[in-house]
Structure formats: C-alpha cells, structure tokens
Short mmCIF file of C-alpha atoms in Angstrom, two decimals:
data_model
loop_
_atom_site.label_atom_id
_atom_site.label_comp_id
_atom_site.label_asym_id
_atom_site.label_seq_id
_atom_site.Cartn_x
_atom_site.Cartn_y
_atom_site.Cartn_z
CA MET A 1 24.48 -14.38 12.56
CA SER A 2 25.28 -10.71 13.10
CA LEU A 3 25.28 -7.92 10.52
CA GLY A 4 27.19 -4.65 10.76
CA ALA A 5 26.37 -1.45 8.90
CA ARG A 6 27.30 2.21 8.82
CA TYR A 7 23.82 2.95 10.16
CA VAL A 8 21.00 0.87 11.58
CA PHE A 9 17.56 2.53 11.62
CA PRO A 10 15.36 0.73 14.18
CA VAL A 11 12.35 3.07 13.61
CA GLU A 12 11.30 2.68 17.25
CA GLY A 13 14.47 4.48 18.25
CA PRO A 14 17.13 6.83 16.88
CA PRO A 15 19.55 5.80 14.12
CA ILE A 16 22.53 3.81 15.36
CA PRO A 17 25.88 4.71 13.77
CA ASN A 18 28.22 1.76 13.30
CA GLY A 19 25.31 -0.48 14.22
CA VAL A 20 24.93 -4.22 14.57
CA ILE A 21 21.88 -6.44 14.35
CA THR A 22 21.97 -10.09 15.37
CA ILE A 23 19.64 -12.69 13.89
CA ASP A 24 18.66 -15.89 15.67
CA GLU A 25 16.42 -18.41 13.87
CA GLY A 26 14.91 -15.74 11.67
CA ARG A 27 14.23 -13.27 14.47
CA ILE A 28 16.02 -10.22 15.76
CA GLY A 29 18.14 -11.11 18.77
CA TRP A 30 19.88 -7.82 19.47
CA VAL A 31 20.20 -4.31 18.00
CA GLY A 32 22.75 -1.74 19.05
CA PRO A 33 26.10 -0.05 18.46
CA ALA A 34 29.10 -2.19 17.56
CA ARG A 35 30.97 -0.99 20.65
CA ASP A 36 28.34 -2.69 22.84
CA HIS A 37 28.29 -5.89 20.83
CA GLY A 38 31.63 -7.06 22.11
CA VAL A 39 32.82 -8.88 19.00
CA ALA A 40 33.08 -7.98 15.34
CA PRO A 41 29.92 -8.73 13.33
CA ASP A 42 29.91 -11.92 11.29
CA VAL A 43 29.20 -9.90 8.14
CA ASP A 44 30.17 -6.26 7.76
CA LEU A 45 27.86 -4.87 5.06
CA GLY A 46 29.89 -1.67 4.80
CA ASN A 47 28.56 1.73 3.81
CA VAL A 48 24.87 0.84 3.99
CA ALA A 49 21.78 1.49 6.06
CA ILE A 50 19.81 -1.38 7.53
CA THR A 51 16.14 -0.49 7.91
CA PRO A 52 13.06 -2.59 8.56
CA GLY A 53 11.71 -4.21 5.42
CA LEU A 54 9.56 -1.70 3.56
CA VAL A 55 5.76 -2.00 3.59
CA ASN A 56 3.93 -1.30 0.33
CA ALA A 57 0.46 -0.61 1.68
CA HIS A 58 -1.28 -0.30 -1.69
CA THR A 59 -0.41 -1.78 -5.04
CA HIS A 60 -1.82 -3.69 -8.01
CA LEU A 61 0.84 -6.18 -9.04
CA GLU A 62 -1.17 -7.46 -12.00
CA LEU A 63 -1.08 -4.14 -13.84
CA SER A 64 1.71 -3.27 -16.25
CA GLY A 65 2.91 0.06 -17.58
CA LEU A 66 0.65 1.63 -20.15
CA ALA A 67 1.92 1.83 -23.71
CA ALA A 68 2.19 5.62 -23.85
CA ASP A 69 4.15 5.64 -20.57
CA GLU A 70 6.65 3.16 -21.93
CA GLN A 71 7.25 5.41 -24.92
CA THR A 72 8.12 8.32 -22.62
CA GLY A 73 10.38 6.28 -20.35
CA GLY A 74 7.83 6.01 -17.56
CA SER A 75 7.97 9.70 -16.67
CA ILE A 76 5.09 11.14 -14.68
CA GLU A 77 3.01 13.66 -16.60
CA VAL A 78 -0.22 15.22 -15.36
CA GLU A 79 -3.12 13.29 -16.81
CA ASP A 80 -6.89 13.30 -16.52
CA GLU A 81 -7.69 10.40 -14.21
CA ILE A 82 -10.88 9.33 -15.95
CA ALA A 83 -9.06 9.19 -19.29
CA TRP A 84 -6.43 7.10 -17.52
CA LEU A 85 -9.12 4.75 -16.15
CA SER A 86 -10.27 4.17 -19.72
CA ARG A 87 -6.74 3.17 -20.68
CA VAL A 88 -6.50 0.75 -17.74
CA VAL A 89 -9.84 -0.85 -18.67
CA GLU A 90 -8.58 -1.28 -22.23
CA GLN A 91 -5.38 -2.90 -20.94
CA ARG A 92 -7.41 -5.40 -18.92
CA ARG A 93 -9.70 -6.20 -21.84
CA THR A 94 -6.92 -6.80 -24.34
CA GLY A 95 -4.70 -8.83 -21.99
CA GLY A 96 -5.71 -12.29 -20.81
CA GLU A 97 -5.22 -13.99 -17.45
CA SER A 98 -1.80 -15.32 -18.43
CA THR A 99 -0.65 -11.76 -19.16
CA LEU A 100 -1.83 -10.64 -15.72
CA ARG A 101 -0.09 -13.57 -14.00
CA ASP A 102 3.14 -12.83 -15.83
CA ALA A 103 2.91 -9.24 -14.64
CA VAL A 104 2.39 -10.38 -11.03
CA ALA A 105 5.49 -12.59 -11.14
CA ARG A 106 7.63 -9.87 -12.69
CA ASN A 107 6.36 -7.04 -10.50
CA LEU A 108 6.51 -8.99 -7.26
CA GLN A 109 10.17 -9.79 -7.81
CA ALA A 110 10.86 -6.13 -8.58
CA ALA A 111 9.09 -5.05 -5.37
CA ILE A 112 11.03 -7.53 -3.24
CA ALA A 113 14.32 -6.45 -4.85
CA ALA A 114 13.37 -2.88 -3.87
CA GLY A 115 13.27 -3.84 -0.18
CA THR A 116 9.59 -4.76 0.19
CA THR A 117 8.88 -7.44 2.81
CA LEU A 118 5.16 -6.75 3.35
CA VAL A 119 2.72 -5.91 0.58
CA ALA A 120 -1.00 -5.14 0.31
CA ASP A 121 -1.98 -6.26 -3.18
CA THR A 122 -5.37 -5.65 -4.77
CA THR A 123 -6.07 -8.25 -7.42
CA THR A 124 -8.77 -9.92 -9.50
CA ALA A 125 -10.32 -12.83 -7.58
CA GLY A 126 -7.05 -13.66 -5.81
CA LEU A 127 -5.11 -13.95 -9.06
CA SER A 128 -1.82 -12.92 -7.42
CA TRP A 129 -2.13 -15.32 -4.46
CA ASP A 130 -0.14 -18.29 -5.76
CA GLU A 131 2.83 -16.17 -6.76
CA ILE A 132 2.80 -14.26 -3.49
CA ALA A 133 2.32 -17.39 -1.38
CA ASP A 134 5.49 -18.89 -2.87
CA ALA A 135 7.58 -15.73 -2.43
CA PRO A 136 9.68 -14.52 0.52
CA VAL A 137 7.23 -11.80 1.49
CA ARG A 138 4.35 -11.12 3.86
CA ALA A 139 1.09 -10.02 2.30
CA VAL A 140 -2.57 -9.29 2.49
CA VAL A 141 -4.11 -10.16 -0.88
CA PHE A 142 -7.34 -8.24 -1.44
CA ALA A 143 -9.75 -9.75 -3.96
CA GLU A 144 -11.40 -6.91 -5.84
CA ILE A 145 -15.21 -6.72 -5.80
CA ILE A 146 -16.82 -4.48 -8.37
CA GLY A 147 -20.21 -3.75 -9.88
CA LEU A 148 -22.97 -1.17 -9.66
CA LYS A 149 -25.31 -3.49 -11.52
CA ARG A 150 -26.46 -6.38 -9.36
CA TYR A 151 -25.48 -9.17 -11.74
CA ARG A 152 -21.93 -7.81 -12.08
CA GLY A 153 -21.63 -7.40 -8.32
CA LEU A 154 -22.83 -10.97 -7.73
CA GLU A 155 -20.36 -12.25 -10.30
CA SER A 156 -17.30 -10.52 -8.81
CA ASN A 157 -18.36 -11.35 -5.25
CA ASN A 158 -18.81 -15.03 -6.10
CA GLU A 159 -15.41 -15.14 -7.81
CA ALA A 160 -13.75 -13.60 -4.76
CA TRP A 161 -15.36 -16.06 -2.34
CA LYS A 162 -14.61 -19.00 -4.60
CA TRP A 163 -10.94 -18.08 -4.36
CA ILE A 164 -11.05 -17.55 -0.58
CA SER A 165 -12.74 -20.90 -0.02
CA SER A 166 -10.06 -22.61 -2.11
CA ILE A 167 -7.20 -21.58 0.22
CA ARG A 168 -6.13 -24.39 2.51
CA PRO A 169 -5.58 -23.18 6.11
CA ASP A 170 -2.12 -24.80 6.25
CA ARG A 171 -1.17 -23.11 2.98
CA GLN A 172 -2.26 -19.73 4.32
CA VAL A 173 -0.16 -20.03 7.49
CA ALA A 174 2.91 -21.31 5.63
CA ALA A 175 2.69 -18.50 3.09
CA CYS A 176 2.79 -15.58 5.57
CA ALA A 177 -0.18 -14.24 3.59
CA ARG A 178 -3.81 -13.54 4.38
CA PRO A 179 -6.82 -13.01 2.13
CA GLY A 180 -8.93 -9.88 2.18
CA LEU A 181 -11.65 -8.17 0.17
CA SER A 182 -11.58 -4.91 -1.75
CA PRO A 183 -14.85 -3.25 -2.74
CA HIS A 184 -13.25 -1.23 -5.50
CA ALA A 185 -14.68 2.27 -4.99
CA PRO A 186 -17.98 4.05 -4.24
CA TYR A 187 -18.37 4.96 -7.90
CA SER A 188 -17.96 1.37 -9.12
CA THR A 189 -19.31 -0.84 -6.32
CA SER A 190 -22.84 -1.06 -4.92
CA GLY A 191 -23.45 -0.39 -1.27
CA TRP A 192 -24.65 -3.94 -0.57
CA LEU A 193 -21.22 -5.23 -1.60
CA TYR A 194 -19.57 -2.92 0.96
CA HIS A 195 -21.91 -4.20 3.67
CA SER A 196 -21.36 -7.81 2.65
CA ALA A 197 -17.59 -7.34 2.75
CA ALA A 198 -17.77 -5.73 6.19
CA ALA A 199 -19.77 -8.68 7.51
CA SER A 200 -17.00 -11.06 6.42
CA ARG A 201 -14.63 -9.91 9.19
CA LEU A 202 -11.77 -10.08 6.68
CA PRO A 203 -9.28 -7.23 6.15
CA LEU A 204 -10.79 -4.71 3.74
CA SER A 205 -9.39 -2.16 1.33
CA THR A 206 -11.11 0.37 -0.90
CA HIS A 207 -10.29 3.33 -3.14
CA LEU A 208 -11.92 6.26 -1.40
CA ALA A 209 -12.08 10.04 -1.88
CA GLU A 210 -9.76 9.53 -4.82
CA MET A 211 -10.91 12.28 -7.19
CA PRO A 212 -13.27 15.28 -7.24
CA GLU A 213 -15.46 13.56 -9.81
CA GLU A 214 -16.20 10.89 -7.18
CA LEU A 215 -17.51 13.55 -4.78
CA ARG A 216 -19.77 14.94 -7.50
CA LEU A 217 -21.17 11.50 -8.32
CA LEU A 218 -21.97 10.77 -4.67
CA GLU A 219 -23.63 14.13 -4.12
CA ARG A 220 -25.42 14.66 -7.47
CA ARG A 221 -25.29 11.34 -9.40
CA ASP A 222 -23.90 13.08 -12.48
CA GLY A 223 -20.67 14.33 -14.02
CA PRO A 224 -17.72 12.78 -15.90
CA LEU A 225 -17.65 9.57 -13.83
CA ARG A 226 -21.27 8.82 -14.66
CA LYS A 227 -20.56 9.32 -18.37
CA PHE A 228 -17.51 7.04 -18.08
CA LEU A 229 -19.65 4.32 -16.48
CA GLU A 230 -22.43 4.77 -19.03
CA ASP A 231 -19.92 4.41 -21.87
CA LEU A 232 -18.71 1.15 -20.31
CA GLY A 233 -22.26 -0.11 -19.89
CA ALA A 234 -21.63 -0.24 -16.13
CA TRP A 235 -24.02 2.48 -14.92
CA ASP A 236 -27.13 1.47 -12.97
CA ASP A 237 -29.99 3.97 -12.97
CA ASP A 238 -31.22 2.50 -9.68
CA TRP A 239 -27.91 2.99 -7.87
CA GLU A 240 -27.99 4.91 -4.62
CA PRO A 241 -24.80 5.73 -2.68
CA ILE A 242 -24.38 4.68 0.94
CA GLY A 243 -24.10 8.37 1.72
CA PRO A 244 -23.13 11.68 0.13
CA ARG A 245 -19.60 11.68 1.61
CA PRO A 246 -16.79 9.16 0.99
CA ALA A 247 -16.28 8.63 4.73
CA ASP A 248 -19.80 7.18 4.89
CA TYR A 249 -18.38 4.08 3.16
CA VAL A 250 -16.20 3.15 6.13
CA ARG A 251 -18.00 4.72 9.08
CA LYS A 252 -21.75 4.29 8.48
CA GLY A 253 -23.59 1.60 10.43
CA GLU A 254 -21.88 -1.78 10.58
CA LEU A 255 -19.21 -0.59 8.14
CA ARG A 256 -17.41 0.91 11.12
CA ASN A 257 -16.94 -2.60 12.56
CA ALA A 258 -14.30 -3.60 10.01
CA ASP A 259 -10.64 -2.91 9.33
CA TRP A 260 -10.37 -0.51 6.37
CA LEU A 261 -7.25 0.34 4.45
CA ILE A 262 -8.20 3.38 2.37
CA ALA A 263 -6.29 3.87 -0.86
CA HIS A 264 -5.59 7.54 -1.62
CA GLY A 265 -8.11 9.47 0.57
CA THR A 266 -7.21 12.76 -1.11
CA TYR A 267 -10.61 14.43 -0.80
CA ILE A 268 -11.68 13.39 2.69
CA GLU A 269 -13.01 16.46 4.47
CA PRO A 270 -11.02 17.72 7.49
CA SER A 271 -14.20 17.55 9.58
CA GLU A 272 -14.25 13.80 8.96
CA PHE A 273 -10.67 13.13 10.09
CA TRP A 274 -11.74 12.27 13.63
CA GLN A 275 -13.72 9.30 12.30
CA LEU A 276 -10.49 7.74 11.04
CA ARG A 277 -8.49 7.91 14.27
CA PRO A 278 -7.77 4.55 15.97
CA GLU A 279 -9.72 5.53 19.08
CA ALA A 280 -12.80 6.39 16.97
CA SER A 281 -13.64 2.68 16.81
CA LEU A 282 -15.11 1.30 20.01
CA ASN A 283 -14.39 -2.27 18.90
CA GLY A 284 -10.70 -1.84 18.14
CA HIS A 285 -11.14 -1.86 14.37
CA ARG A 286 -8.57 0.01 12.34
CA VAL A 287 -8.83 2.60 9.60
CA SER A 288 -5.74 3.89 7.82
CA ILE A 289 -4.83 5.82 4.68
CA ALA A 290 -2.41 4.51 2.04
CA PHE A 291 -0.99 7.54 0.25
CA CYS A 292 0.74 6.99 -3.13
CA PRO A 293 2.73 10.20 -3.74
CA ARG A 294 3.80 9.71 -7.36
CA THR A 295 0.38 8.52 -8.50
CA HIS A 296 -1.16 11.50 -6.73
CA ALA A 297 1.18 13.82 -8.62
CA ARG A 298 0.42 12.15 -11.94
CA PHE A 299 -3.21 13.27 -11.85
CA GLY A 300 -2.57 16.80 -10.64
CA HIS A 301 -4.83 16.44 -7.61
CA ALA A 302 -5.35 19.01 -4.89
CA PRO A 303 -2.70 18.78 -2.16
CA HIS A 304 -3.08 15.57 -0.19
CA PRO A 305 -4.14 16.11 3.45
CA TYR A 306 -1.55 13.67 4.85
CA ARG A 307 -0.12 16.29 7.20
CA SER A 308 -3.52 17.21 8.66
CA LEU A 309 -4.41 13.52 8.93
CA LEU A 310 -1.20 12.77 10.82
CA GLU A 311 -1.71 15.76 13.10
CA LYS A 312 -5.19 14.43 13.94
CA GLY A 313 -3.74 11.03 14.86
CA VAL A 314 -4.73 9.19 11.67
CA VAL A 315 -2.33 6.46 10.54
CA VAL A 316 -0.99 7.35 7.08
CA CYS A 317 1.19 4.78 5.33
CA LEU A 318 2.64 4.65 1.83
CA GLY A 319 2.03 2.68 -1.34
CA THR A 320 3.21 2.66 -4.92
CA ASP A 321 -0.14 1.98 -6.63
CA SER A 322 0.70 0.22 -9.92
CA LEU A 323 3.06 0.49 -12.87
CA ALA A 324 0.06 1.83 -14.76
CA SER A 325 0.31 5.01 -12.70
CA SER A 326 3.85 5.08 -11.26
CA PRO A 327 7.30 4.53 -12.79
CA THR A 328 8.43 1.84 -10.31
CA LEU A 329 7.20 -0.33 -7.46
CA GLY A 330 9.98 0.88 -5.17
CA LEU A 331 8.71 2.34 -1.92
CA LEU A 332 12.07 4.04 -1.39
CA ASP A 333 11.35 5.95 -4.60
CA GLU A 334 8.05 7.12 -3.11
CA LEU A 335 9.82 8.20 0.09
CA ARG A 336 12.38 10.23 -1.81
CA PHE A 337 9.74 11.79 -4.06
CA LEU A 338 7.67 12.87 -1.05
CA HIS A 339 10.73 14.22 0.75
CA GLU A 340 11.68 16.23 -2.33
CA ARG A 341 8.17 17.71 -2.49
CA ASP A 342 7.90 18.34 1.26
CA ASP A 343 11.15 18.40 3.21
CA SER A 344 9.34 19.63 6.32
CA LEU A 345 8.42 16.04 7.16
CA SER A 346 11.13 14.54 9.32
CA GLY A 347 13.08 11.57 8.05
CA GLU A 348 12.00 9.70 11.16
CA LEU A 349 8.32 10.19 10.30
CA LEU A 350 8.80 9.32 6.63
CA LEU A 351 10.57 6.05 7.41
CA THR A 352 7.88 5.20 9.96
CA MET A 353 5.17 5.78 7.33
CA ALA A 354 7.03 3.37 5.02
CA THR A 355 7.44 0.66 7.66
CA LEU A 356 5.70 0.55 11.04
CA PHE A 357 2.56 2.48 10.04
CA GLY A 358 2.00 0.14 7.09
CA ALA A 359 2.57 -2.88 9.32
CA TRP A 360 0.01 -1.49 11.80
CA ALA A 361 -2.53 -0.95 9.02
CA LEU A 362 -2.16 -4.62 8.05
CA ARG A 363 -2.12 -5.89 11.66
CA ALA A 364 1.47 -7.05 11.36
CA GLU A 365 3.13 -4.54 13.70
CA THR A 366 3.96 -7.17 16.35
CA THR A 367 5.84 -9.21 13.72
CA THR A 368 7.51 -6.65 11.45
CA GLY A 369 7.80 -2.93 10.70
CA SER A 370 10.60 -2.07 13.14
CA LEU A 371 13.88 -3.54 14.36
CA ARG A 372 12.89 -4.73 17.79
CA VAL A 373 14.16 -7.80 19.62
CA GLY A 374 11.82 -10.71 18.97
CA LYS A 375 10.40 -9.42 15.71
CA SER A 376 11.04 -11.14 12.40
CA ALA A 377 14.34 -10.20 10.79
CA ASP A 378 12.73 -8.53 7.76
CA LEU A 379 15.22 -5.96 6.53
CA ALA A 380 16.06 -3.63 3.68
CA VAL A 381 19.73 -2.83 3.03
CA ILE A 382 20.26 0.53 1.32
CA ARG A 383 23.58 1.72 -0.08
CA LEU A 384 24.63 5.10 1.32
CA PRO A 385 26.54 7.94 -0.38
CA ASP A 386 30.11 8.68 0.67
CA ARG A 387 29.41 11.82 2.62
CA HIS A 388 28.58 12.98 6.13
CA GLU A 389 25.20 14.33 7.23
CA ALA A 390 24.28 15.65 10.65
CA ASP A 391 20.85 14.11 10.04
CA PRO A 392 21.54 10.51 8.91
CA TYR A 393 18.04 10.17 7.44
CA ARG A 394 19.18 12.53 4.68
CA LEU A 395 21.72 9.92 3.59
CA ILE A 396 18.75 7.77 2.60
CA LEU A 397 16.34 10.45 1.40
CA GLU A 398 18.71 12.74 -0.50
CA SER A 399 20.46 10.12 -2.56
CA ARG A 400 19.85 7.93 -5.58
CA GLU A 401 21.63 4.96 -4.05
CA PRO A 402 19.51 1.80 -4.36
CA VAL A 403 18.35 -0.99 -2.11
CA VAL A 404 21.13 -3.56 -2.50
CA ALA A 405 19.64 -6.45 -0.53
CA THR A 406 16.43 -7.66 1.08
CA VAL A 407 16.31 -9.96 4.09
CA PHE A 408 13.21 -11.97 4.93
CA GLU A 409 13.00 -13.93 8.19
CA GLY A 410 16.77 -13.72 8.50
CA ASP A 411 17.66 -14.91 4.99
CA PHE A 412 19.06 -12.74 2.21
CA VAL A 413 16.61 -13.18 -0.67
CA ASN A 414 18.43 -10.95 -3.15
CA GLY A 415 21.68 -9.05 -3.40
CA PRO A 416 25.34 -10.03 -3.09
CA TRP A 417 25.03 -11.72 0.30
CA ILE A 418 22.67 -14.54 -0.69
CA GLY A 419 23.81 -17.70 1.03
CA VAL A 420 25.56 -15.89 3.87
#
C-alpha cells in the first residue's frame, strides 16, 4: 500500500512536498516525492501531513480531570502545586479501581486518536497494562513505587513486583509493551526504593526537580512539602535523602547504571546538565527529560531549562502529564503550545522532540520515531490549513487543524480510512 500527502515529514530528513510513503507488511518500504515514485499512490490522503506517530513520554492515563477544572472548561490557570497534589490525592481516595480502569480505557483511546503510537504511562501497580496491551500502541508501563515510611514502601514495591511477575513473556512480546518501575519522587519515595528499582535493570521513570519545595525538602527537610506529607500521615522522621540535589537520585552510585526517564526536571541546576548527557554514562545507560509544557505553565514555575539542556546535548522529549493537570492528552497540543510560547525553537526540533527523542528515551528508536525504510509504519496524519508557508512546519504548528488518523504497524486504527 502507498499513501500520498501534501507533505511527508520524515524527521530524519527535510519535509517532502507531495510526498509518498509505501507500507509493506506493516513496515515502511519507501519514502520520497511522488515524482520519484513512478505511479500514483494507492490512497491520496489530500491536504494532510504524514508524520511519525507521536510519542507521549510522560502521562498518567488513570487520572481524570479534576472537578474544578471541568467547571472552567479545562482551561489552564496558575495553581499552587502542593494544593493541586492534595486534590489529586482526594480524587484517588474517593475513586475506586474500577473508576481508574475506566479512565485508562477512555484516555488511552483519546491519546491514540490524537496520533500517539508510543506512550510512557505511570500507573498504580500496572493497572493500565491490560488496556494498553490490547490496544494498537507501543508502551512502557511504569508501576509507581511510593512511600517514605518503610511499610508503605514495602507495600507498593510488592504490588509492583506482583504485577510484573504476572506478565507472561509471550503476552509482553505480542503487546508491543514493556514493564518498568517508577519511584514516584524524592519527596515521596525512600532512597532504598530508588536503589532497589535501579538494581532491577528495568526501564525507570521518576518525577524529579519538579518544584522549588522539593529542593527545600532535600536540602533542609522542612517547608510546605513536609507539612503536606505530615498532614497525609506519610512523613517519616527518620527519612534521609539520597543527596541534597535532585540529580543525586539518578547519578549517585549504582543509580547511574539504569535508564532514567525524568518527568519535568524544571529545577535541575545547569552545573548538573553534563551528568544527563548520553555520553556521561560509561555503560550506555540513558537519561532523558520529559517536559510537559502545559502542566509546567499551570503551576507558574520558573522557566524550564529545556533550551540549555538541549544545547548541552541532553535528550528532551515531550509529554502531556495527565488530565488532572492538562486540558487534553494530545501531544500535538503540547507542541503548538510550546511553539506559541517560544517560536525560536525550529519546527524540525519540536517535531523531533515529539517523536524520535521520545522513542530514544524509551529505547524504541530503531523501531519507530521517524519515517525510515525498515521501521514500523507508525504514523500520525494531520490535516493542514489551506494556505502556503515557506516553512512547512508552520502549517502544523500554527494551526488548529486536528490529527485525522493514526496508523499503527501499517493499519489505520482511527479516522476515515479504516479498512483501507
């Protein structure tokens, strides 16, 4: 099968006007301009862009929008993050497992419809696995581990490993999904849980350098986060941090021998950037940052250092976080929001952050993340506006046109061309 489009964006090459992509048994067989293809494409998709499937490098599919957000139409308003955490905890306490599973099913379908073909989901004891494993999507499912108090840490760790041990190897391969672990954050998870997770050799994710209150807690063991934990009954007077800086949690001792996908990373010090570069690991382990632009804006944080990180060679990818902090789970929405806030980033770089960089962070870059011959035909099809732009990336970034179809392993999984 061959698909034609106004533009094809390979990511590992310049945009191709009047482009064609051929698909052979679920893989990309050829990419190039129609004039070099020789024959008309089997399906002309019209005034659209074909891009690699989008990679949501950080999300929580089990979380729903908070009640107050729904009343305001999901608009982003600056909010105190610790007050927001209290609201999320309340949502978890009042909703049962069935409510969380319903949210996973609903949110996963919304993410796929928005062009997502690879997702990094952080979930409670693998709760989202079954839904993800049955869906046309690639994934790393990170089981959350949490607890400053030892008994709570043991409980969440045991629940995570019980889930991991329940996954049949054949089921894992067939599902295009892998399990991972997520020590939640330095302020909520004891150091021994970080070390235990690193020893597992599984993919790891953690919320790190997320808020200034986290820095204060690590350095002085006091402040608003401590009061929040005390009010929850989650504070441990005997707790000692791995180190006084967030980067200590991924680069101290054996922790540096694991793959780490860092959610947010807003307050990592510039002097620590070198520790996050790919060549900083002697054993080939990877550290990357998943930046969630709209969630970052919601809490009025200091400017995110994504530009400095990129300039230092750090891999920065993009995520949506959850509906509890962002209006949608559409990565294209995040791209457009970031472009609107900072149009100095090239469209080429932005699209790479939303595709190939995320695939690299999840060790899927040889399979997906760009339109290269031999890779899986995982695609997003985006409607384009009826206008000309000298820079074709602006047709995607400076428009409200939606994703109209998602292709996974060569099959349309939503949109008007299902069954083609």
